[in-house]
Amino acid sequence: MSVDLSVDIGGGLTLANPFIAASGCFGYGVEYADVVDLSTLGAVAVKGLFLDEREGHPPERIVETPSGMLNAIGLQGIGVRRFVAEKLPPLRERGAVVMVNICGSTIDEYAEVARILDDAEGVAAIELNISCPNIRKGGMMFGCSLAGTRDVVAAVRKVTRLPLVPKLTPNVTDVAAFAAAARDAGADAVSLVNTFLAMAIDVETRRPRLSNVMGGLSGPAIRPIAVRMVHECRRAVSIPLIGMGGIMNADDALEFLIAGATAVQVGTANFVDPFIWGKLTAGLTGYLERHGMAAVTEVVGSLDLSTRDAGPTPEAACS
Amino acid sequence: MPVDVDATVLSNTRLSSDYNVLGLAAPAIAAAAEPGQFVMVKPGLGDHPLLRRPFSVFEVIEDDAGRVTGLSLLNKRIGVTTRTLFGLEPGARVRCLGPLGRPFSPAAPPERAWMVAGGVGLAPFHTLAVALRARGVESTLFYGARSAAELFHLDAFRRLGVRLQLATDDGSRGDHGLVAAPLERALRGLGPAAPLRLYACGPTPMMRAVTDLAHAHGRRTEVSLEQVMGCGLGGCYSCVVPVRRNGGRPRFVRSCLDGPVFDGRTVVWDGLGAG
Ligand SMILES: Cc1cc2nc3c(=O)[nH]c(=O)nc-3n(C[C@H](O)[C@H](O)[C@H](O)COP(=O)(O)OP(=O)(O)OC[C@H]3O[C@@H](n4cnc5c(N)ncnc54)[C@H](O)[C@@H]3O)c2cc1C
Ligand SMILES: Cc1cc2nc3c(=O)[nH]c(=O)nc-3n(C[C@H](O)[C@H](O)[C@H](O)COP(=O)(O)O)c2cc1C
Ligand code: FES
């Protein structure tokens, strides 16, 4: 029996399977062309791009923490124009489905980057990074305010017909409200979560372990919180969700799918195992066969709450 | 093209309370590795520690028939992964991804080759010495360590025809103090016209000092840097080194792709991080 792994993530974009390389964890994709056949991934979300080149933060840029890692890369990047000229052609040639993760210090910058991508050949979707915790201006600044989220999404919506996927930050109290705000402003789908703002200290030197003092936590440590957030968003909005946070194998991915994500992204796990992609599709296929499902869409949002209460409200979780 | 091998531990030779040599059955990586390249290693499958760690390929292991059967790592205990690698017994499994990174550019006669190692910075020089011997290059190893007991594999280098210049922090063998002292004498002794290639690996201050010293004598140094690496494949941008090329402003380049071997004079040493 062959199962159908394809998923429709909104805006008219169908992926061959639900596994997407997470932004910032897969370079510009071309770095991995020797290791994996890029056309076998559902999509590749490339490193966040501004209008211009950026140097990012000085080292130390990462530190490992229990079952996770902190990063403060600071969005080092080549800028959108060089990306279009130098990276898109080889990505196209290899048949990669490219999601471009875009950033801005101002709303105008987001719109300008989106406009350039809209004109380029070989961009499948725009992932709007309003959630990077590692930059002073832009990023999470927009993603932490409902008005900011609405304004950026609406401004970019005006300049592009590409599928538009705002990426939400988990560093808010009610993530579902942000999913709804993004939808209202014209998002085709939302992706979540970006990293959790965090910090680690070297007790011997009493210095922060990252040059930027704080960084974003990713990896298995955040997975249960990320799953909870996808569940909350699923209840609030009906646009497709792309879930992520600490997915290390097919079972982890299934948690997100069952909670209501149509597709998932895998970031930190790709550092541990760059050959993970074939294992993810094999694991998912095996699961679907075992459960007698013909398509991955059958498992999406299939969370069985029949033996539970409607689920705790945030207030109940505090008691 | 890197491969990922679920390698069996062939041997674990403890050299001291902190150092060991771990033999791994990863012939596909060993056969392809060039001197100065590295592997990304993870013992155990769990989430703690989560990430792989970078290690130089120390030796290429061959059987009696000369077939490549694996590679070894020179490991120094400093934290969670290196502690585990110190304790592994033969038969254990280690995930090993490689070969990765830009290798040294080996000298060719009439050039002579000087390798400068500090502590665990010896690691990339065994395979380089093998390559230099095959090319018939006259080679010297300047090697500094804390004490005589931590000067390892001297016989192996001698067997490869490498001349040794030693230094120890406590003066128990060779020069008392930094390895830069015998290097400086040698640089003075060598005429400025004699063709020479210099390589250095060790603590950052040592590589910086060697680069400056060599530069003062009109020589370049290829340094092998040890930045923290998240992926080893260019995916994460964690491993960057500030590099100044052609007099331009410093740019962060990824050490796992553009390095770990750099022309020491292009490295902006103050920007390397706390280390
Ligand atoms: C290209 C390359 C080749 C290397 N080759 C070798 C080798 O052949 N043999 C060998 O023993 N080591 C080598 N290293 C260093 C090795 O990768 C680190 O010692 C290792 O990552 C430490 O892991 P850990 O889990 O034991 O330490 P952790 O528990 O992660 O860290 C312990 C402490 O060490 C510090 N630390 C961690 N990594 C580094 C680093 N790269 N430099 C300085 N401080 C660090 C941490 O900040 C922390 O304070 C190499 C590094 C690179 C980049
Ligand atoms: C080193 C690193 C760099 C990242 N860079 C970006 C980025 O440029 N843009 C972005 O939207 N998210 C970025 N992220 C966040 C990831 O895309 C992802 O949301 C997060 O890591 C959670 O997934 P994971 O646990 O599978 O890694 C980065 C994460 C890491 C670890
Ligand atoms: S270690 Fe990830 S980019 Fe170099």
XYZ file of C-alpha atoms and ligand atoms in Angstrom:
682
model
C 0.000 0.000 0.000
C 1.342 3.388 -0.833
C 0.305 6.345 1.248
C -0.148 9.906 0.100
C 2.169 12.212 2.014
C 1.264 15.386 0.140
C -0.125 18.353 2.041
C -1.748 21.620 1.042
C -0.293 24.400 3.142
C -2.452 27.187 1.776
C -2.132 29.839 -0.857
C -2.327 27.133 -3.506
C 0.908 25.461 -2.432
C 1.013 21.687 -2.191
C 4.098 19.968 -0.798
C 5.121 16.410 -1.678
C 5.486 15.637 2.022
C 5.048 17.568 5.256
C 8.747 17.865 6.178
C 10.331 21.289 5.784
C 13.868 22.272 6.730
C 13.548 25.063 9.324
C 14.973 28.487 8.636
C 18.451 29.132 9.973
C 19.124 25.426 10.381
C 19.770 24.579 6.725
C 21.860 27.489 5.457
C 20.569 28.517 2.046
C 19.855 24.880 1.237
C 22.679 24.579 -1.278
C 25.087 23.701 1.556
C 23.189 20.414 1.931
C 22.956 19.496 -1.742
C 25.747 16.915 -1.329
C 24.069 15.304 1.652
C 20.410 15.120 0.667
C 18.444 15.319 -2.543
C 16.809 18.685 -1.940
C 13.829 17.791 -4.127
C 12.820 15.062 -1.648
C 12.091 17.570 1.114
C 8.598 19.017 1.397
C 10.267 22.401 1.276
C 13.404 24.235 2.312
C 13.043 27.363 4.472
C 16.218 29.338 3.946
C 18.076 31.468 6.466
C 16.333 34.759 7.292
C 17.055 37.514 4.776
C 17.018 41.279 5.084
C 17.282 43.706 2.201
C 21.028 44.096 2.729
C 23.878 41.923 3.902
C 24.286 41.551 7.662
C 27.263 40.414 9.662
C 25.390 39.039 12.677
C 26.720 38.747 16.214
C 30.289 37.873 17.176
C 31.040 34.390 18.561
C 30.078 32.656 20.866
C 26.877 32.288 18.902
C 25.573 29.012 20.269
C 25.710 27.065 23.489
C 24.261 23.691 24.279
C 21.749 23.427 27.136
C 19.871 20.416 28.534
C 18.193 18.722 25.544
C 18.507 21.875 23.516
C 20.639 24.769 22.437
C 20.673 28.550 22.557
C 21.540 30.532 19.485
C 22.187 34.191 18.892
C 23.399 34.218 15.316
C 21.993 37.697 14.722
C 20.696 36.877 11.253
C 23.979 36.970 9.402
C 23.038 36.898 5.754
C 23.830 37.874 2.194
C 20.754 40.053 1.606
C 17.819 39.282 -0.626
C 19.336 40.476 -3.921
C 22.402 38.296 -3.671
C 20.164 35.431 -2.592
C 18.077 35.787 -5.725
C 21.161 36.050 -7.939
C 23.394 33.407 -6.357
C 21.295 30.882 -4.434
C 17.944 30.649 -6.176
C 19.332 29.330 -9.482
C 21.096 26.302 -7.933
C 18.070 25.665 -5.697
C 15.793 25.730 -8.737
C 18.136 23.446 -10.609
C 17.933 20.899 -7.798
C 14.159 21.001 -7.677
C 13.930 22.443 -4.182
C 10.637 23.949 -3.035
C 11.911 27.193 -1.549
C 10.297 29.065 1.324
C 12.122 32.316 1.828
C 12.263 33.515 5.427
C 12.272 37.315 5.396
C 13.070 39.946 7.989
C 12.996 43.688 8.282
C 13.870 46.461 10.672
C 10.863 48.397 9.394
C 7.593 47.510 7.728
C 8.869 49.111 4.533
C 11.888 46.816 4.543
C 9.705 43.704 4.892
C 7.600 44.903 1.970
C 10.632 45.702 -0.176
C 12.171 42.271 0.418
C 8.842 40.610 -0.406
C 8.486 42.655 -3.594
C 11.915 41.524 -4.809
C 11.031 37.892 -4.112
C 7.675 38.244 -5.811
C 9.538 39.131 -9.005
C 12.034 36.291 -8.673
C 11.712 32.883 -10.253
C 11.652 29.826 -8.021
C 10.167 31.117 -4.769
C 7.346 28.887 -3.515
C 6.362 30.870 -0.424
C 7.362 33.678 1.886
C 7.817 32.949 5.555
C 7.554 36.202 7.429
C 9.949 36.206 10.336
C 8.272 38.400 12.946
C 9.685 36.284 15.697
C 13.484 36.391 15.766
C 14.536 37.041 19.372
C 18.094 37.951 18.429
C 17.890 41.341 16.804
C 17.278 44.760 18.306
C 15.018 46.221 15.675
C 12.374 44.265 13.792
C 11.706 40.586 14.201
C 10.082 39.807 17.529
C 9.346 43.505 18.063
C 6.541 43.105 15.516
C 5.641 39.572 16.508
C 5.031 40.493 20.165
C 2.335 43.048 19.423
C -0.989 42.222 17.794
C -1.051 45.547 15.994
C 2.540 45.066 14.813
C 1.710 41.599 13.520
C -1.342 42.866 11.673
C 0.538 45.813 10.147
C 3.498 43.795 8.837
C 1.366 40.990 7.460
C -1.015 43.424 5.768
C 1.844 45.434 4.257
C 3.511 42.357 2.794
C 0.166 40.937 1.651
C -0.281 44.028 -0.492
C 2.925 43.464 -2.463
C 2.921 39.727 -3.089
C 0.638 36.978 -4.308
C 3.023 34.302 -3.095
C 1.757 32.102 -0.268
C 2.407 34.143 2.878
C 3.291 32.380 6.116
C 4.005 34.577 9.144
C 6.203 32.789 11.671
C 5.003 33.308 15.213
C 7.016 33.772 18.353
C 6.259 31.681 21.439
C 7.354 34.574 23.650
C 3.775 35.777 24.153
C 1.009 34.798 26.559
C -1.686 33.952 24.012
C -0.170 32.713 20.775
C -3.582 31.891 19.274
C -4.506 35.578 19.262
C -1.451 36.194 17.081
C -2.440 33.426 14.691
C -5.849 35.061 14.382
C -4.322 38.505 13.842
C -2.101 37.123 11.092
C -5.063 35.424 9.430
C -7.131 38.602 9.568
C -4.323 40.503 7.859
C -4.202 38.047 4.976
C -1.883 35.209 5.961
C -2.347 31.946 4.057
C -0.912 29.885 6.905
C 1.173 30.472 10.021
C 4.281 28.668 11.197
C 5.179 28.231 14.866
C 7.248 28.270 16.948
C 10.390 30.315 16.644
C 12.821 30.004 19.553
C 12.185 30.878 23.200
C 14.173 33.824 24.555
C 16.612 32.328 27.030
C 19.994 32.710 28.719
C 22.868 30.621 30.065
C 25.688 31.711 32.366
C 29.195 30.329 32.822
C 29.448 30.220 36.607
C 33.262 30.117 36.628
C 33.671 33.357 34.699
C 30.203 34.698 35.693
C 29.774 35.747 32.081
C 26.831 35.028 29.782
C 27.727 32.095 27.545
C 26.582 33.954 24.425
C 28.219 37.134 23.182
C 24.756 38.616 22.727
C 23.881 37.732 26.379
C 20.489 36.229 25.465
C 19.558 33.816 22.719
C 16.798 31.561 21.432
C 16.191 28.087 22.841
C 15.444 25.278 20.375
C 15.540 21.490 20.384
C 13.667 18.757 22.285
C 13.526 20.918 25.426
C 10.848 23.118 23.833
C 8.781 20.435 22.125
C 5.949 20.035 24.668
C 5.399 23.785 24.798
C 5.415 24.024 21.022
C 2.883 21.189 20.728
C 0.642 22.960 23.225
C 0.851 26.151 21.185
C -0.061 24.397 17.932
C -3.039 22.871 19.738
C -4.145 26.322 20.919
C -3.822 27.808 17.453
C -5.728 24.920 15.898
C -8.682 25.710 18.146
C -8.567 29.398 17.241
C -8.024 29.465 13.465
C -8.705 27.214 10.508
C -5.865 28.263 8.172
C -3.061 25.694 7.821
C -0.475 25.574 10.601
C 3.162 24.602 10.174
C 4.409 23.279 13.503
C 7.921 23.002 14.830
C 10.029 22.856 17.948
C 12.295 19.979 18.915
C 11.178 17.432 16.326
C 13.816 14.679 16.341
C 11.939 11.815 14.635
C 8.676 10.838 12.942
C 6.821 10.293 16.227
C 7.694 13.810 17.355
C 6.436 15.141 14.034
C 3.234 13.157 14.456
C 2.526 14.934 17.738
C 2.412 18.201 15.832
C 0.348 16.762 12.980
C -2.171 15.215 15.356
C -2.370 18.486 17.276
C -3.403 20.136 14.024
C -0.326 21.104 12.037
C -0.585 20.418 8.305
C 3.188 20.351 7.928
C 6.210 20.547 10.216
C 9.660 22.063 10.181
C 12.787 20.437 11.518
C 15.685 22.593 12.646
C 18.017 21.554 15.423
C 17.631 17.838 14.622
C 19.225 18.461 11.225
C 22.421 19.485 13.034
C 22.445 16.194 14.889
C 21.564 14.113 11.825
C 21.719 15.710 8.389
C 20.425 12.441 6.944
C 17.203 12.697 8.963
C 14.887 13.454 6.024
C 14.574 9.956 4.613
C 14.052 8.596 8.115
C 11.220 11.047 8.752
C 9.293 10.113 5.616
C 9.897 6.395 6.214
C 8.730 6.712 9.821
C 5.615 8.646 8.869
C 4.764 6.233 6.063
C 5.152 3.299 8.440
C 2.858 4.923 10.983
C 0.155 5.680 8.444
C 0.279 2.128 7.100
C 0.115 0.698 10.598
C -2.954 2.812 11.316
C -4.621 2.003 8.028
C -4.519 5.555 6.749
C -4.148 6.255 3.040
C -3.054 9.863 3.392
C -1.222 12.006 5.887
C -4.146 14.418 5.820
C -6.128 11.817 7.763
C -3.860 12.202 10.740
C -3.738 16.010 10.672
C -5.824 17.400 13.522
C -6.935 13.913 14.562
C -6.355 14.580 18.255
C -8.802 12.497 20.258
C -10.184 14.579 23.092
C -13.253 12.403 23.617
C -11.980 11.000 26.893
C -10.804 14.376 28.154
C -12.455 17.597 29.171
C -12.285 20.276 26.534
C -8.754 20.846 27.757
C -7.527 23.215 30.420
C -7.872 26.908 29.946
C -4.708 28.888 30.660
C -6.260 29.884 33.982
C -6.796 26.269 34.946
C -3.170 25.519 34.148
C -2.140 28.164 36.666
C -4.030 26.682 39.598
C 30.914 14.134 0.019
C 30.550 13.505 3.753
C 29.128 10.238 5.039
C 27.689 9.371 8.426
C 29.035 6.167 9.932
C 27.706 4.389 13.005
C 31.257 3.478 13.954
C 32.313 0.751 16.338
C 35.055 1.646 18.798
C 38.073 -0.467 17.831
C 40.364 0.612 20.637
C 40.762 3.131 23.409
C 44.304 3.909 24.492
C 44.537 6.147 27.534
C 47.625 8.309 27.284
C 47.178 10.154 30.593
C 44.372 11.065 32.977
C 43.042 13.545 30.387
C 44.103 12.290 26.964
C 43.198 9.182 25.002
C 43.283 7.900 21.443
C 40.037 6.389 20.264
C 40.053 4.091 17.246
C 36.817 4.096 15.222
C 35.754 1.733 12.435
C 34.919 4.393 9.871
C 36.996 3.346 6.855
C 34.901 5.283 4.328
C 35.692 8.525 6.143
C 39.307 7.634 6.866
C 40.058 6.783 3.242
C 38.648 10.088 1.994
C 40.021 12.387 4.712
C 42.756 14.864 3.884
C 45.136 16.290 6.496
C 43.408 19.039 8.488
C 39.870 17.807 7.879
C 37.560 16.956 10.746
C 34.630 14.760 11.721
C 31.471 15.558 13.719
C 31.074 12.993 16.461
C 28.269 11.938 18.788
C 28.553 9.053 21.214
C 25.112 7.753 22.146
C 21.742 8.581 20.682
C 20.212 10.596 23.509
C 19.310 14.242 23.750
C 21.981 15.089 26.301
C 24.413 15.959 25.003
C 22.390 16.780 21.931
C 24.817 18.099 19.349
C 27.798 16.478 17.713
C 31.298 17.765 18.452
C 34.128 18.449 15.980
C 37.362 16.431 16.094
C 40.376 16.276 13.838
C 41.155 12.989 12.175
C 44.257 11.981 14.145
C 45.417 8.791 12.415
C 44.235 6.688 9.503
C 44.265 3.084 10.735
C 45.324 0.302 8.372
C 45.424 -3.468 8.785
C 48.489 -5.607 8.054
C 47.547 -5.797 4.385
C 47.520 -1.997 4.197
C 43.750 -1.723 3.919
C 42.173 1.274 5.634
C 40.014 0.024 8.519
C 39.275 3.185 10.438
C 40.479 6.402 11.947
C 41.475 7.550 15.380
C 40.757 10.669 17.404
C 43.138 12.291 19.858
C 40.721 13.292 22.599
C 41.235 15.653 25.523
C 38.722 15.597 28.336
C 37.157 19.019 28.885
C 33.401 18.466 29.071
C 30.481 16.122 28.596
C 31.259 14.588 25.187
C 35.019 14.418 25.613
C 34.477 12.746 29.007
C 32.306 10.118 27.357
C 34.845 9.565 24.571
C 37.525 9.097 27.219
C 35.557 6.309 28.886
C 34.311 4.300 25.890
C 35.223 0.623 25.617
C 35.835 -1.313 22.395
C 32.527 -2.349 20.847
C 30.739 0.860 21.797
C 29.203 2.923 18.999
C 29.965 6.491 17.971
C 28.245 8.397 15.195
C 30.888 9.915 12.984
C 30.181 12.335 10.110
C 32.889 13.370 7.707
C 35.297 14.177 6.275
C 34.522 17.881 6.605
C 36.209 21.223 6.121
C 39.084 22.622 4.110
C 42.350 20.735 4.576
C 45.889 22.037 4.964
C 47.747 22.687 1.738
C 50.654 20.270 2.006
C 54.145 21.503 1.215
C 56.158 20.134 -1.702
C 59.955 19.984 -2.044
C 62.065 22.039 -1.999
C 59.772 23.605 0.632
C 60.269 22.337 4.126
C 57.331 22.012 6.540
C 57.177 23.138 10.144
C 54.235 22.053 12.233
C 53.607 23.889 15.503
C 51.388 22.086 18.018
C 50.179 23.005 21.481
C 48.559 20.305 23.643
C 45.668 18.602 21.872
C 46.561 20.755 18.846
C 48.809 17.837 17.905
C 45.726 16.121 16.481
C 45.773 17.265 12.819
C 49.521 16.791 12.404
C 49.859 13.042 12.285
C 48.004 12.729 8.997
C 49.828 15.796 7.696
C 53.181 14.240 8.605
C 52.207 11.094 6.692
C 51.321 13.170 3.627
C 54.533 15.192 3.893
C 56.607 12.050 4.114
C 54.947 10.658 1.000
C 55.919 13.853 -0.806
C 59.464 13.716 0.475
C 59.175 16.976 2.406
C 61.630 17.637 5.215
C 59.440 18.180 8.282
C 59.830 19.422 11.840
C 57.287 19.311 14.659
C 57.462 22.066 17.267
C 55.386 20.640 20.074
C 54.543 22.191 23.433
C 52.624 20.667 26.346
C 52.136 21.127 30.065
C 54.768 18.538 30.983
C 56.910 15.732 29.538
C 54.163 13.248 30.444
C 51.800 15.044 28.040
C 54.059 14.916 25.004
C 52.463 12.070 23.057
C 53.273 9.932 20.027
C 56.815 11.251 19.704
C 58.031 7.913 18.372
C 55.332 7.841 15.723
C 56.441 11.219 14.428
C 60.104 10.169 14.553
C 59.271 7.081 12.523
C 57.762 9.385 9.899
C 61.100 11.145 9.700
C 59.844 14.242 11.510
C 62.384 16.211 13.523
C 61.158 17.196 16.994
C 61.522 20.488 18.854
C 59.852 20.206 22.232
C 58.803 22.612 24.968
C 56.983 22.138 28.281
C 55.324 24.587 30.656
C 57.163 23.043 33.619
C 60.499 22.544 31.877
C 60.408 18.764 32.348
C 61.398 18.294 28.695
C 62.695 20.536 25.928
C 62.472 24.296 26.266
C 61.036 25.615 29.515
C 57.987 27.639 28.479
C 56.214 28.259 25.211
C 56.854 26.418 21.976
C 57.325 29.823 20.342
C 60.873 29.947 21.784
C 62.373 27.077 19.757
C 60.341 28.233 16.779
C 61.842 31.691 16.992
C 65.370 30.278 17.136
C 64.656 28.150 14.114
C 63.180 31.046 12.160
C 66.300 33.101 12.906
C 68.513 30.221 11.832
C 66.711 29.715 8.538
C 67.690 32.100 5.792
C 64.805 34.295 4.535
C 65.126 32.770 1.072
C 64.650 29.154 2.183
C 61.195 27.961 1.098
C 59.073 27.058 4.123
C 55.480 26.231 4.966
C 54.246 26.728 8.535
C 51.239 25.112 10.175
C 49.893 25.726 13.683
C 47.197 24.191 15.870
C 46.658 24.721 19.573
C 45.279 27.277 22.024
C 44.200 30.509 20.323
C 46.864 32.716 21.974
C 49.537 30.287 20.813
C 48.307 30.272 17.200
C 48.139 34.036 17.259
C 51.690 34.291 18.629
C 52.980 31.863 16.014
C 51.247 33.810 13.237
C 52.779 37.100 14.451
C 56.215 35.609 14.934
C 56.180 34.009 11.508
C 54.894 37.224 9.961
C 57.790 39.136 11.535
C 60.046 36.752 9.620
C 58.100 37.226 6.402
C 56.329 33.869 6.671
C 52.691 32.807 6.445
C 51.087 30.343 8.830
C 48.185 28.015 8.166
C 46.278 27.837 11.451
C 43.609 25.275 12.325
C 40.993 27.024 14.480
C 38.721 25.385 17.036
C 35.481 27.344 16.935
C 32.393 25.874 18.559
C 30.415 24.120 15.811
C 26.736 23.281 15.772
C 26.487 21.355 12.513
C 29.797 21.174 10.644
C 28.041 21.524 7.281
C 27.364 25.240 6.886
C 23.783 25.131 8.123
C 23.827 27.089 11.365
C 26.358 29.944 11.140
C 27.577 29.241 14.675
C 31.233 28.628 13.832
C 32.167 31.954 12.284
C 35.629 33.493 12.266
C 36.203 37.172 11.476
C 38.485 37.216 8.459
C 40.004 40.186 6.655
C 40.935 39.492 3.048
C 42.574 41.824 0.538
C 42.601 44.686 3.034
C 38.792 44.814 3.179
C 36.711 45.005 6.325
C 36.448 41.873 8.457
C 33.736 39.420 7.445
C 32.392 36.481 9.408
C 33.062 33.309 7.467
C 31.999 29.836 8.457
C 34.853 27.842 9.876
C 33.289 24.500 8.953
C 33.217 25.397 5.243
C 35.968 27.996 4.734
C 38.107 26.468 7.501
C 39.001 25.132 9.963
C 42.341 25.929 8.278
C 42.934 29.644 7.654
C 45.815 31.862 6.660
C 46.670 33.186 10.135
C 47.289 36.704 8.888
C 43.707 37.044 7.648
C 42.204 36.114 11.036
C 41.011 39.002 13.211
C 42.160 37.371 16.431
C 40.416 39.749 18.832
C 37.051 38.808 17.364
C 37.262 35.043 17.813
C 35.216 34.919 21.009
C 36.085 33.920 24.543
C 37.055 30.393 23.461
C 37.860 21.619 13.717
C 38.011 21.220 15.152
C 38.822 20.151 15.469
C 38.964 19.743 16.794
N 39.751 18.674 17.066
C 39.853 18.209 18.314
C 40.631 17.048 18.589
O 41.220 16.455 17.692
N 40.697 16.597 19.866
C 40.038 17.236 20.888
O 40.118 16.773 22.034
N 39.300 18.349 20.662
C 39.187 18.849 19.405
N 38.418 19.973 19.160
C 37.734 20.616 20.278
C 36.497 19.819 20.645
O 35.534 19.957 19.630
C 35.909 20.301 21.988
O 36.813 19.998 22.993
C 34.597 19.609 22.281
O 33.595 20.130 21.437
C 34.164 19.778 23.710
O 32.974 19.056 23.877
P 32.484 18.618 25.312
O 31.096 18.130 25.163
O 33.456 17.697 25.945
O 32.520 19.981 26.122
P 31.268 20.825 26.613
O 30.668 20.120 27.787
O 30.421 21.171 25.481
O 32.021 22.127 27.093
C 32.888 22.143 28.228
C 33.570 23.486 28.298
O 34.463 23.640 27.201
C 34.149 24.783 26.433
N 34.298 24.449 25.010
C 33.506 23.646 24.277
N 33.924 23.559 22.999
C 35.028 24.323 22.923
C 35.919 24.667 21.869
N 35.772 24.207 20.598
N 36.935 25.485 22.162
C 37.101 25.971 23.395
N 36.288 25.696 24.418
C 35.267 24.886 24.203
C 32.714 25.095 26.761
O 32.454 26.481 26.622
C 32.602 24.659 28.197
O 33.040 25.656 29.083
C 38.284 20.428 17.832
C 37.457 21.512 17.506
C 37.319 21.910 16.190
C 36.431 23.056 15.850
C 21.031 28.281 14.765
C 19.598 28.664 14.510
C 19.299 29.700 13.614
C 17.991 30.069 13.361
N 17.728 31.069 12.451
C 16.432 31.377 12.147
C 16.130 32.345 11.140
O 17.021 32.893 10.470
N 14.833 32.641 10.900
C 13.805 32.023 11.589
O 12.636 32.314 11.343
N 14.070 31.082 12.526
C 15.347 30.755 12.825
N 15.614 29.768 13.762
C 14.489 29.096 14.443
C 14.143 27.758 13.781
O 13.743 27.952 12.439
C 13.040 27.031 14.563
O 11.899 27.871 14.629
C 13.437 26.683 15.980
O 14.801 26.335 16.034
C 12.607 25.552 16.582
O 12.734 24.353 15.860
P 13.791 23.182 16.258
O 13.622 22.912 17.724
O 13.451 22.036 15.368
O 15.146 23.736 15.969
C 16.930 29.397 14.033
C 17.220 28.354 14.919
C 18.536 27.971 15.162
C 18.815 26.844 16.111
S 29.114 24.583 12.277
Fe 27.169 25.099 11.471
S 27.710 26.573 9.984
Fe 29.633 25.891 10.672
